[in-house]
Coordinates of C-alpha atoms in Angstrom, one line a residue:
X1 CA -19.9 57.4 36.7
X2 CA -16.7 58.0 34.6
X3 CA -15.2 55.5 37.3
X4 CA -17.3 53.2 36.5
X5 CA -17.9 53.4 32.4
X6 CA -13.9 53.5 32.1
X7 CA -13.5 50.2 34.2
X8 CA -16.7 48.6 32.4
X9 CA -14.6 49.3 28.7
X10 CA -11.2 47.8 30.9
X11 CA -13.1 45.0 31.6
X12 CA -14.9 44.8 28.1
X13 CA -11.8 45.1 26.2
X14 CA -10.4 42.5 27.9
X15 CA -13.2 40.2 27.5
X16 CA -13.5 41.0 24.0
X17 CA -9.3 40.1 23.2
X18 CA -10.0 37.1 25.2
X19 CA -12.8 35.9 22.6
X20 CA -11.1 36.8 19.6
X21 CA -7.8 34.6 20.5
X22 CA -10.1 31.9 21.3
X23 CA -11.8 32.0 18.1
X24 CA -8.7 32.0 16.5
X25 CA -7.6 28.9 18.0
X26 CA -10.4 27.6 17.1
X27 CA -10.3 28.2 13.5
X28 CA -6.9 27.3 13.6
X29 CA -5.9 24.8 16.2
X30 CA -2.1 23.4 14.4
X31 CA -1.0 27.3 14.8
X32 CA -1.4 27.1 18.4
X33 CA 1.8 24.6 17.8
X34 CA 3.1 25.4 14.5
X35 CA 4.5 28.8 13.6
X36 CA 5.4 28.6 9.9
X37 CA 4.7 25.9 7.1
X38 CA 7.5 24.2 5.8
X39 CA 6.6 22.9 2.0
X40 CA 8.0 20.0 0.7
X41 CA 7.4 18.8 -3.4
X42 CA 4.4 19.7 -5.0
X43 CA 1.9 19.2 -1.7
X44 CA 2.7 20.2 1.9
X45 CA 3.2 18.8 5.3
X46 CA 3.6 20.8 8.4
X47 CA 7.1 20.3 9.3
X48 CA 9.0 21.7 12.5
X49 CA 11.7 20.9 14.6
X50 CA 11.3 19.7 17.9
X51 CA 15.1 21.7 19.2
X52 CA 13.2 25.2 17.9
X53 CA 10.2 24.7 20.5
X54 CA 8.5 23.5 17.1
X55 CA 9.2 26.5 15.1
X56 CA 10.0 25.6 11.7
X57 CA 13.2 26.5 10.0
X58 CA 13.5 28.4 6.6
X59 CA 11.7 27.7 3.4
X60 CA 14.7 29.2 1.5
X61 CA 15.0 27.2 -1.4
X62 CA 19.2 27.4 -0.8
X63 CA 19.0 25.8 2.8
X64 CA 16.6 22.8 1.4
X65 CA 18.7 21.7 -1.1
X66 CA 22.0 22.4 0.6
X67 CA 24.6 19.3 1.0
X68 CA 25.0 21.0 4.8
X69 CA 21.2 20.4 6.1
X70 CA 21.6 18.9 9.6
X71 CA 19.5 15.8 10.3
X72 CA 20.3 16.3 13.7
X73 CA 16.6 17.2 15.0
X74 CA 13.4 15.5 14.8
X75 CA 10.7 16.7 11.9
X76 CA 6.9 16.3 12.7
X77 CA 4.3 16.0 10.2
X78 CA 0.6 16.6 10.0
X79 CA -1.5 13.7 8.8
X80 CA -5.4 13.1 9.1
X81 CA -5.0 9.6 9.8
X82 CA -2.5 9.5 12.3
X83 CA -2.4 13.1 13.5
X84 CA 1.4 14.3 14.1
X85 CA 4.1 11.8 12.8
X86 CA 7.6 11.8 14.7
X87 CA 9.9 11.7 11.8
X88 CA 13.8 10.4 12.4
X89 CA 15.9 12.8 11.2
X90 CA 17.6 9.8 9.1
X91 CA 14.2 8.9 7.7
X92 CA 13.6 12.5 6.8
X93 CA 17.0 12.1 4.6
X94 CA 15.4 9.2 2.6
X95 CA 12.2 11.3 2.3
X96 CA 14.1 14.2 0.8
X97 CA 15.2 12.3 -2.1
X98 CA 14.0 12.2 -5.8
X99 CA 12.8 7.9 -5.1
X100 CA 10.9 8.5 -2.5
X101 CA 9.3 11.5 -3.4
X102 CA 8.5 9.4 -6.7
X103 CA 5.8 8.3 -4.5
X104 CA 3.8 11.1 -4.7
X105 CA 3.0 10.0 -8.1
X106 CA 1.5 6.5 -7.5
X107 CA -2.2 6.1 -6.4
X108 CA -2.5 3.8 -3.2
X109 CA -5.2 1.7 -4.6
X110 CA -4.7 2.2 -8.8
X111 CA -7.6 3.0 -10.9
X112 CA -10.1 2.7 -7.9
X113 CA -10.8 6.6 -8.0
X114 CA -12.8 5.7 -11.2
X115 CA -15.2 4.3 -8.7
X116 CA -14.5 6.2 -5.7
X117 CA -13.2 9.7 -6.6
X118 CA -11.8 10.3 -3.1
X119 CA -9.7 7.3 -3.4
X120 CA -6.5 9.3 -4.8
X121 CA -4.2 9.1 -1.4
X122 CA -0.9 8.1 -2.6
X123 CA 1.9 5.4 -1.6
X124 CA 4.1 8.2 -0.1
X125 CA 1.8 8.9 2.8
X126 CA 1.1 5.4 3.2
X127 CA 4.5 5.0 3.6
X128 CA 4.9 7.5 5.8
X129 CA 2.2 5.8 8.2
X130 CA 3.4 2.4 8.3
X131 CA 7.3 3.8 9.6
X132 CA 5.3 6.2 12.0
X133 CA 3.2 3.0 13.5
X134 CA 6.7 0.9 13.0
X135 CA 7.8 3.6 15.9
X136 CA 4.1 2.9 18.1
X137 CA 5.1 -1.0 17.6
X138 CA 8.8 -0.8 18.5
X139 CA 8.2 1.5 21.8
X140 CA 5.1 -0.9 23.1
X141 CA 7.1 -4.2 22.8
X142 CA 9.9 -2.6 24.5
X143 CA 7.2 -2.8 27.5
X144 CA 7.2 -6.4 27.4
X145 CA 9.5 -8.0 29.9
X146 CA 13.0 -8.8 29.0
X147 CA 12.9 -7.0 25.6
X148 CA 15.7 -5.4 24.0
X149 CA 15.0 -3.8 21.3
X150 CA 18.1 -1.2 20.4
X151 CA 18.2 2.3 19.2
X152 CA 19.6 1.2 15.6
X153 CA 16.7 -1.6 15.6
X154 CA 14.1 0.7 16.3
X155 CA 15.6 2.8 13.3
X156 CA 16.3 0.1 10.9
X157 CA 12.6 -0.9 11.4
X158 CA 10.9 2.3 10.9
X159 CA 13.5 2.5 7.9
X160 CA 12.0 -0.7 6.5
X161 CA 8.4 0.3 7.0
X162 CA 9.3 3.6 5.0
X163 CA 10.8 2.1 2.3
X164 CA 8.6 -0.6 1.8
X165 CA 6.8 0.1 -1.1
X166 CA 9.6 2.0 -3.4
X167 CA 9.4 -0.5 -5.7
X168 CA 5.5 -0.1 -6.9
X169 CA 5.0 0.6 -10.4
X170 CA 2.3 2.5 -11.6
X171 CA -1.5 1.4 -11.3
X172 CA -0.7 -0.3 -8.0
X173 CA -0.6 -4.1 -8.5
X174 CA -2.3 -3.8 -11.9
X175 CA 1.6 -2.9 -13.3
X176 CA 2.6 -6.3 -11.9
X177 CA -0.5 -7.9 -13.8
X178 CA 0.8 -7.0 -17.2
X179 CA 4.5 -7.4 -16.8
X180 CA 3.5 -11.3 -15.9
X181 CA 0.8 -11.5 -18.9
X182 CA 3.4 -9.6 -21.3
X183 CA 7.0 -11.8 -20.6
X184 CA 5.8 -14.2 -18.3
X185 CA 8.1 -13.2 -15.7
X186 CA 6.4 -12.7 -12.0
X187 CA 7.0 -9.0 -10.9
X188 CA 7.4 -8.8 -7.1
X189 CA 7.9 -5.0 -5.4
X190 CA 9.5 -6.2 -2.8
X191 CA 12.3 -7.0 -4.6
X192 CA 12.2 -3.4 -6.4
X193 CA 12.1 -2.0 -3.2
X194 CA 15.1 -3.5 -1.8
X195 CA 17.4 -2.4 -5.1
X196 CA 16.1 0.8 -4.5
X197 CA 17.3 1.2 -1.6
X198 CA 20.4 0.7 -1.9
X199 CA 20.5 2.9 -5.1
X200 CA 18.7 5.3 -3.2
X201 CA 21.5 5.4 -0.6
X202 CA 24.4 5.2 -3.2
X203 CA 23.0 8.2 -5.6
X204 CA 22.2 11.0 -3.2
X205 CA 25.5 10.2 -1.3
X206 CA 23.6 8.9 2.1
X207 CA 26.1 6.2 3.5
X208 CA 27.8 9.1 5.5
X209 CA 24.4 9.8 7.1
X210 CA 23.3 6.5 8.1
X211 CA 26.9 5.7 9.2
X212 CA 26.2 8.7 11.4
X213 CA 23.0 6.6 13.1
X214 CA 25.0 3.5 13.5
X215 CA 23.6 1.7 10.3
X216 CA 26.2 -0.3 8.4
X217 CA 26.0 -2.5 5.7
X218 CA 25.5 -5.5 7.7
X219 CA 22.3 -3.1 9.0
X220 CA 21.3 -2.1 5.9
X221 CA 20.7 -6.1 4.9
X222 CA 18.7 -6.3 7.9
X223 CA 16.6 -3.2 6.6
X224 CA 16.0 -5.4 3.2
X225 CA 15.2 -8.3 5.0
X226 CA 13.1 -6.5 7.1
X227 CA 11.2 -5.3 3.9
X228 CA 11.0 -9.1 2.3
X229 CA 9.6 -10.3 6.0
X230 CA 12.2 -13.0 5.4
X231 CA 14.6 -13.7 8.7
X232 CA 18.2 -14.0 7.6
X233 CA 21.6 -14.9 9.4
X234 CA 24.3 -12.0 9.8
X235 CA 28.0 -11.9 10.9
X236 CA 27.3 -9.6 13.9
X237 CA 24.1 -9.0 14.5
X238 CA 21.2 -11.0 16.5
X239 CA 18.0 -9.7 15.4
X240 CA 15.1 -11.0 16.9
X241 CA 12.8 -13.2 15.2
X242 CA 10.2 -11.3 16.2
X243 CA 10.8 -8.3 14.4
X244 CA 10.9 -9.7 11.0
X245 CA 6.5 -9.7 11.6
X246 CA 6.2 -6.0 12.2
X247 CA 6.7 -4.6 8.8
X248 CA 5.9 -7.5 6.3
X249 CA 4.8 -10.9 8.4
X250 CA 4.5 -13.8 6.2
X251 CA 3.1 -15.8 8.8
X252 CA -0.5 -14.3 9.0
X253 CA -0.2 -11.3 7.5
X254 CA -1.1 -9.2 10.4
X255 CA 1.6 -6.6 9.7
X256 CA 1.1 -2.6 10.0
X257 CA 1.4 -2.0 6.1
X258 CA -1.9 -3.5 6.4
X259 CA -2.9 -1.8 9.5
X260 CA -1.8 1.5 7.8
X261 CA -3.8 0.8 4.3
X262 CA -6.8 -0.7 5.8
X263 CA -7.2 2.8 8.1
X264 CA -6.3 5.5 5.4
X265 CA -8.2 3.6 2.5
X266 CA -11.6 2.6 4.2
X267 CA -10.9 6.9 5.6
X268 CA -11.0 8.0 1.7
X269 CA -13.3 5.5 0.0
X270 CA -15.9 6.5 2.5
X271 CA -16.1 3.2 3.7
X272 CA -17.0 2.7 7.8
X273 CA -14.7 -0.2 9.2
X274 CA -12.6 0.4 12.6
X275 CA -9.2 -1.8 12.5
X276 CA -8.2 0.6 15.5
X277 CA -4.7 0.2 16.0
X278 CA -4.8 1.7 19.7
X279 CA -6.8 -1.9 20.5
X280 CA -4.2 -3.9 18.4
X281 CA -1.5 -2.2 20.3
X282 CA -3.0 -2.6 23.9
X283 CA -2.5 -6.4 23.2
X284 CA 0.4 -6.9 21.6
X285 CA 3.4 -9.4 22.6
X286 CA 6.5 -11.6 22.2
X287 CA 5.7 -14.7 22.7
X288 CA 7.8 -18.1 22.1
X289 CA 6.9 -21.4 20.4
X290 CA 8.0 -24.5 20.7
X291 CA 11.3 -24.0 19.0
X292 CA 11.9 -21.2 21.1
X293 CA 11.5 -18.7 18.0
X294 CA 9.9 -15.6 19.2
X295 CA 6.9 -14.2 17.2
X296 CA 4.3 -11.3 17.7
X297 CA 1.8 -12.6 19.6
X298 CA -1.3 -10.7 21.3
X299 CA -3.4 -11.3 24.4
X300 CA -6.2 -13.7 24.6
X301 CA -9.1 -10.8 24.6
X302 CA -7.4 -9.8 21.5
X303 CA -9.1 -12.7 20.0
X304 CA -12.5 -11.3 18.0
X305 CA -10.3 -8.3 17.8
X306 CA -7.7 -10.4 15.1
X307 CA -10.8 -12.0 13.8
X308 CA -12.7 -8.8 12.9
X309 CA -9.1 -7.3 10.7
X310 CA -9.7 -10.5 8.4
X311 CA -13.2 -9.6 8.0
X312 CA -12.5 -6.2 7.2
X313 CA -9.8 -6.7 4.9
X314 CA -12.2 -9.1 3.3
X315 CA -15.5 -6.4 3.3
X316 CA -12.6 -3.6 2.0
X317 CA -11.9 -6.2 -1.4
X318 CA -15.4 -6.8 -1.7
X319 CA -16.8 -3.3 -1.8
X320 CA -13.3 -1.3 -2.9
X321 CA -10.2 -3.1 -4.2
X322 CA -12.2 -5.8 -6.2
X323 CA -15.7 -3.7 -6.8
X324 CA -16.8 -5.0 -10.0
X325 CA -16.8 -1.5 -11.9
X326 CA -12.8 -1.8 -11.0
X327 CA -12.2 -4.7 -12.5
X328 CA -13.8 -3.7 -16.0
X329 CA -12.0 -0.5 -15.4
X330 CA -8.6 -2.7 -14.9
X331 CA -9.2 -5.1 -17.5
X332 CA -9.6 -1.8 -20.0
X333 CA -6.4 -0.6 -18.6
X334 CA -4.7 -4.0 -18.9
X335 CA -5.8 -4.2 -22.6
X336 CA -4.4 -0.5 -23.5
X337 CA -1.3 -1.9 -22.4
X338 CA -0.9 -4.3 -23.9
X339 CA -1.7 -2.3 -27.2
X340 CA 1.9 -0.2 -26.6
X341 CA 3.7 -1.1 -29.6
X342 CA 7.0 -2.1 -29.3
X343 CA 8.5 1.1 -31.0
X344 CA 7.7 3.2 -27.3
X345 CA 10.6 2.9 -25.4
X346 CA 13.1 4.8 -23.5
X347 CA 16.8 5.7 -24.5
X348 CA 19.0 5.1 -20.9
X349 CA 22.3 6.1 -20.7
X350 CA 24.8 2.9 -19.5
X351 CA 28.4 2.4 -19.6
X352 CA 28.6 5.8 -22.4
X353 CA 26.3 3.3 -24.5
X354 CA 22.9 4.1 -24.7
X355 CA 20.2 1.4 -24.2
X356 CA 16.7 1.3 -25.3
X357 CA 13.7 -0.2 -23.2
X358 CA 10.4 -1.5 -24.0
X359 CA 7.3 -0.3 -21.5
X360 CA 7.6 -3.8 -20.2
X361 CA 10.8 -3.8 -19.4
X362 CA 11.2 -0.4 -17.9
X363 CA 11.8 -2.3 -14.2
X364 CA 15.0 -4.0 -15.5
X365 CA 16.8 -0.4 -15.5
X366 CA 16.1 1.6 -12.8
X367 CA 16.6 4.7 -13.9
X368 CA 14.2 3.9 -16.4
X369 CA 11.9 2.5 -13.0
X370 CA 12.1 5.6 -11.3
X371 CA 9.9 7.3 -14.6
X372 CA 7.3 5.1 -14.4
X373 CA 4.0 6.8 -12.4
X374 CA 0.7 6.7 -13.4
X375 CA 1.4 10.0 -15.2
X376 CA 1.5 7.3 -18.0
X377 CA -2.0 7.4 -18.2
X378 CA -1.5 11.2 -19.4
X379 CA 1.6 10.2 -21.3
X380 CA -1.1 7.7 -23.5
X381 CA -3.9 9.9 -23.4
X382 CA -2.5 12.8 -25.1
X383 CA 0.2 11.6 -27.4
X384 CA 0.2 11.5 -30.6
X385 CA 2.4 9.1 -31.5
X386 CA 0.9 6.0 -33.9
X387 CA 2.8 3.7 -31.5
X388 CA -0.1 4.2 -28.9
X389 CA -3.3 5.2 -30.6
X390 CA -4.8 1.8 -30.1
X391 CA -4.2 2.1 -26.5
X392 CA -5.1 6.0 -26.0
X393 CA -8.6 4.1 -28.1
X394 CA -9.2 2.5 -24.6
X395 CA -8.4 5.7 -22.6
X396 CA -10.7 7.7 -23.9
X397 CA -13.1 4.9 -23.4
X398 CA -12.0 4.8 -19.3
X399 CA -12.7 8.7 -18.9
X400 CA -16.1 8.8 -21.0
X401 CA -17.5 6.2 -19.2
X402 CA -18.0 4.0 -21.9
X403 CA -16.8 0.9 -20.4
X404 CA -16.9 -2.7 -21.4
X405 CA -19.8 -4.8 -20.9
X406 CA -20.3 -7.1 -18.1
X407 CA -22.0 -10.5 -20.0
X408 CA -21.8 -12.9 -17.6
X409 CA -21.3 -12.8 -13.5
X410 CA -21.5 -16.5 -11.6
X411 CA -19.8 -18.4 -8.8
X412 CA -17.5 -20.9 -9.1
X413 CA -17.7 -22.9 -6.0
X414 CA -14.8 -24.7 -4.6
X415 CA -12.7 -23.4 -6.8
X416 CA -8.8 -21.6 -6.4
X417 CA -8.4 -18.6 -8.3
X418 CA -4.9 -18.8 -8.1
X419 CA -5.0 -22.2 -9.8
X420 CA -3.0 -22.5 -13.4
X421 CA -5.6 -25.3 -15.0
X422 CA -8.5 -23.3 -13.7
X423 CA -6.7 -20.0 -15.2
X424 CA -5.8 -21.8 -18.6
X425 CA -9.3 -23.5 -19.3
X426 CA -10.7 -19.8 -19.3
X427 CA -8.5 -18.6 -21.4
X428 CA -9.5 -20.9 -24.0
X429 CA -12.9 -19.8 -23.4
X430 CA -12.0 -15.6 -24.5
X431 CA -10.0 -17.1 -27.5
X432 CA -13.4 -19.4 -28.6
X433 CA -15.7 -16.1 -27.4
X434 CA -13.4 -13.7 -29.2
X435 CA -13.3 -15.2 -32.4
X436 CA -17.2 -16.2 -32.4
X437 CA -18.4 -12.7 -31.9
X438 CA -15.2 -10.7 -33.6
X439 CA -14.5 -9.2 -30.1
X440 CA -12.1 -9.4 -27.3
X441 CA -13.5 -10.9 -24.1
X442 CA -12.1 -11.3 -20.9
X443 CA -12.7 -13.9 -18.2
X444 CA -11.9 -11.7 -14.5
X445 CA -12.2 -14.0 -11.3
X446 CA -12.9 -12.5 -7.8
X447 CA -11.8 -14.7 -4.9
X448 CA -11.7 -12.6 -1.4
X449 CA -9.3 -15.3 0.3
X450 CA -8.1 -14.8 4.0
X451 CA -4.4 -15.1 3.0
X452 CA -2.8 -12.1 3.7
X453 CA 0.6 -13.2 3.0
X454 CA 2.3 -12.1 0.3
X455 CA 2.2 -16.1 -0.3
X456 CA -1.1 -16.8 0.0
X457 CA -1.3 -20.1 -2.0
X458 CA 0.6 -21.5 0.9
X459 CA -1.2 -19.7 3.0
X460 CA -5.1 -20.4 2.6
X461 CA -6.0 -19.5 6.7
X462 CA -3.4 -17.4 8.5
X463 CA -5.8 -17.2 11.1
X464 CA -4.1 -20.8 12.2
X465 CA -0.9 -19.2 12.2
X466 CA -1.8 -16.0 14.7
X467 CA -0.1 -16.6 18.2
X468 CA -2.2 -15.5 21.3
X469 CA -1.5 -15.4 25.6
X470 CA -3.7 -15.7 28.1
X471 CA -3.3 -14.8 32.0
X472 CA -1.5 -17.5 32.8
X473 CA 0.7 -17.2 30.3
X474 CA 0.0 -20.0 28.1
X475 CA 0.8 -19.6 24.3
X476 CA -2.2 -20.8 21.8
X477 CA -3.6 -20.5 18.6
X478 CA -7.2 -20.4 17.7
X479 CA -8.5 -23.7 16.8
X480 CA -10.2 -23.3 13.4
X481 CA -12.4 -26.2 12.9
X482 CA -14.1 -25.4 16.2
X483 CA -15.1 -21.7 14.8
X484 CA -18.1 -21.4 12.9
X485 CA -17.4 -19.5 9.5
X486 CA -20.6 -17.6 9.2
X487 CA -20.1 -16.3 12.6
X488 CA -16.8 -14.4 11.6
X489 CA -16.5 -14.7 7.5
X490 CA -19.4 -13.1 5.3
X491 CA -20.5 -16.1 2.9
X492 CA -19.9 -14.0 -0.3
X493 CA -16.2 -13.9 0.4
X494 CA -16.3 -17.7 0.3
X495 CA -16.5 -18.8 -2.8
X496 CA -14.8 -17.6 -6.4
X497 CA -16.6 -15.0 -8.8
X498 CA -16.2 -15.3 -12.6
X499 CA -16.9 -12.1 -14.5
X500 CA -16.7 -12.0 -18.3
X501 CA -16.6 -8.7 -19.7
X502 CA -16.6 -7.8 -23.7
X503 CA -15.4 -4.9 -25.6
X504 CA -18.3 -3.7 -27.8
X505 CA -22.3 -4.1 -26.7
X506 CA -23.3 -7.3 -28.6
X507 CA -26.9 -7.6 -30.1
X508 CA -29.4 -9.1 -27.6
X509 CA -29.5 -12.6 -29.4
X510 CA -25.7 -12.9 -29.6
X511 CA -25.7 -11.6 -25.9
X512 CA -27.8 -14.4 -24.4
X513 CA -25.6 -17.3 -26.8
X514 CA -22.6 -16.2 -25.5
X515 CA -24.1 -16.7 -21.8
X516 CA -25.1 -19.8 -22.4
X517 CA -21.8 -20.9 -24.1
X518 CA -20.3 -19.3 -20.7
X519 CA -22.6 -21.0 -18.4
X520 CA -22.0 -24.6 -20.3
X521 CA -17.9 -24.4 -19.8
X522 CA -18.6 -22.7 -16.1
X523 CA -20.7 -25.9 -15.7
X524 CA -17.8 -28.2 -17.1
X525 CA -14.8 -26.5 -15.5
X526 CA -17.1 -27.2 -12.4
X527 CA -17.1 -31.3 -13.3
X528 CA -13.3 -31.0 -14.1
X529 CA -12.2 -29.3 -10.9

């Protein structure tokens, strides 16, 4: 019997160790790879290196910030989109610095928290994603026949897909909106981005390192050019054609940025869509035109595949980006803005002479740049300087929920939002509203176009521009006129929404006259266009 009982507690004890690792596992499943957390900035990724037989190295704060740290070993990082990103050890120097982790501070999508509170994901893990699915892009093509992609073109390519969006301002694409509306002057990121690259390079001393990699300054052009989607000639290099479309395609738009935004957006607004990238990747090619230029092409069975990301992106404007409650929201925002007297402004060292900048003009000095994040919604809403108590006004408003009033919502049918006419005529409608009722109005439009281009006036259906193969290895595109729209584009996305919102709640009777004033000038502009 002692025989017996002492092998039964053996056996027990053994059973009993065996359950408690396995719940541990289970509880916590990175461990099982990961051995210590490596922080980085004020939030965390898991971190290791792939020579250690992913242990992590030291979180002393000496070897973080030391000159010496070796690049020399791959870093991997936890992500819930993506699961574990393989990080170059060059990329991981650009992440290290102070303009890259600036992106921590910008909100992917702006103000749309205000609607959807989980909506506060930032542009530094976007960023992140789009140069770990420039790496899933690079090593599939290099399965096509005949491709040579190099080692430094891989690189410069995930370098451009990381440092794609430096150049954001705060508020997302709201910042551009009032710089245009307060000099006239068209702000474009993309050309932010690329001047802060190279500052980026110069101030934390990184030429060394990317000489190291193979990345000269004929490379580094190609990394901007990559960025602007915008093919360029070089003295030495031969890029492909090809891989100009991977980061920023201004053919169709079908580019991983947008992959990469349209999976971790509709993932924290809650909204159900499936762009799944594994399908777009099982499909992808190089294909040549007529001229011989090679593109990114995809198979034939890719078709309702391609079709379905337009609709997405469309159903993602509709119900996220362009959600009515975010527009008022925006156009509040806009407005505090624009209150900033011109007394705010930043003192910048240059030259030993010190220069001063006004808020709309922070972009022209990058040091200045590198301040703006939407902190400055803080910076407003508790200062208590005269120069912005008009605009913290407007704030206040945003967080207590007492937004401005929607007075009017119709369709303008056939109409282009981007059109100047179109966007002067209802201008002169706020100036004729605002005086009548002694408050400011504001005319918003909502057009859900297909252009995905950064161009897309030019642009109106990149679907005619998106190359596909079939078996036999002839190279099409989709004829458009023989596709139905209703089949594949939802018929609220078709046409041009006019929203007029007002800053105060007007009296019933004044309410319904300034509908009908709006619905007579909707009904002219109508005629005119």
């Amino acid at each position: 019997r002692r025989k017996l009982w002492s092998k039964f507690e053996y056996y027990l004890g053994f059973i009993l160790q065996f359950i408690y690792s396995c719940g541990e596992t289970m509880m916590n499943p990175v461990e099982t790879i990961m051995v210590k957390e490596k922080r980085v900035g004020p939030s965390s990724e898991l971190l290791c290196n792939s020579e250690s037989d992913f242990e992590c190295g030291s979180d002393t704060e000496s070897e973080m910030c030391s000159e010496d740290v070796s690049y020399e070993s791959t870093t991997y990082i936890n992500d819930p989109i993506h699961g574990m990103l393989e990080v170059h050890p060059l990329c991981k120097a650009v992440i290290d610095t102070l303009e890259f982790q600036r992106l921590r501070s910008l909100k992917q999508c702006g103000i749309s928290h205000f609607v959807y509170p989980s909506a506060v994901h930032t542009r530094f893990e976007h960023s992140l994603g789009v140069s770990h699915l420039a790496l899933q892009v690079i090593r599939k093509l290099k399965q096509n026949p005949n491709c040579e992609i190099s080692e430094t073109e891989s690189l410069c390519v995930q370098l451009a897909g990381l440092c794609h969006d430096l150049g954001h301002g705060p508020f997302s694409h709201s910042w551009e909106q009032y710089v245009q509306e307060k000099t006239g002057e068209k702000y474009e990121h993309e050309n932010m981005s690329i001047q802060l690259f190279d500052y980026l390079i110069r101030e934390n001393k990184l030429n060394d390192s990317f000489q190291r990699y193979g990345i000269d300054e004929e490379h580094r052009k190609f990394i901007k050019d990559l960025i602007l989607g915008k093919p360029a000639e070089y003295k030495t290099l031969k890029p492909k054609s090809y891989l100009f479309e991977i980061v920023a395609n201004k053919q169709n738009g079908l580019d991983i940025d947008k992959y990469e935004y349209l999976m971790r957006d509709s993932y924290f607004f809650g909204i159900k869509i499936d762009p799944n990238f594994g399908r777009y990747l099982t499909g992808i090619r190089i294909i040549e035109d007529g001229d011989k230029n090679e593109h990114i092409g995809y198979r034939d069975k890719l078709e309702s595949h391609i079709i379905s990301i337009f609709k997405q992106r469309a159903e993602m404007h509709d119900k996220a980006y362009k959600h009515k409650v975010c527009l008022r929201i925006e156009t509040m925002l806009l407005d505090a803005l624009s209150l900033i007297e011109d007394d705010f402004k930043i003192s910048i060292e240059e030259n030993s002479e010190v220069k001063k900048y006004c808020l709309w003009e922070w972009h022209k000095n990058l040091k200045a740049f590198l301040q703006l994040t939407d902190q400055l919604f803080e910076t407003i809403l508790f200062s208590t300087e005269k120069s912005l108590s008009k605009a913290k006004e407007i704030v206040l408003r945003i967080l207590n929920r007492k937004h401005y009033s929607q007075i009017y919502e119709g369709t303008l049918n056939n109409l282009t939002a981007g059109n100047e006419q179109l966007n002067e005529e209802l201008k002169q409608i706020e100036k004729r509203l605002s005086e009548k009722y002694s408050a400011k109005f504001c005319c918003r439009l909502k057009k859900l176009e297909l252009a995905q281009s950064s161009n897309d006036e030019e642009c109106c259906d990149p679907l005619n521009n998106v190359w596909f193969i079939n078996k036999e290895s002839i190279v099409y595109k989709i004829d458009r006129q023989k596709l139905d729209p209703a089949l594949w584009l939802p018929e609220q996305t078709r046409c041009t929404k006019l929203y007029v919102f007002c800053s105060k709640n007007l009296q019933e009777e004044n309410r319904n006259e300034a509908v009908q004033t709006i619905e007579q000038e909707v009904r002219l502009i109508s005629q005119n266009f």
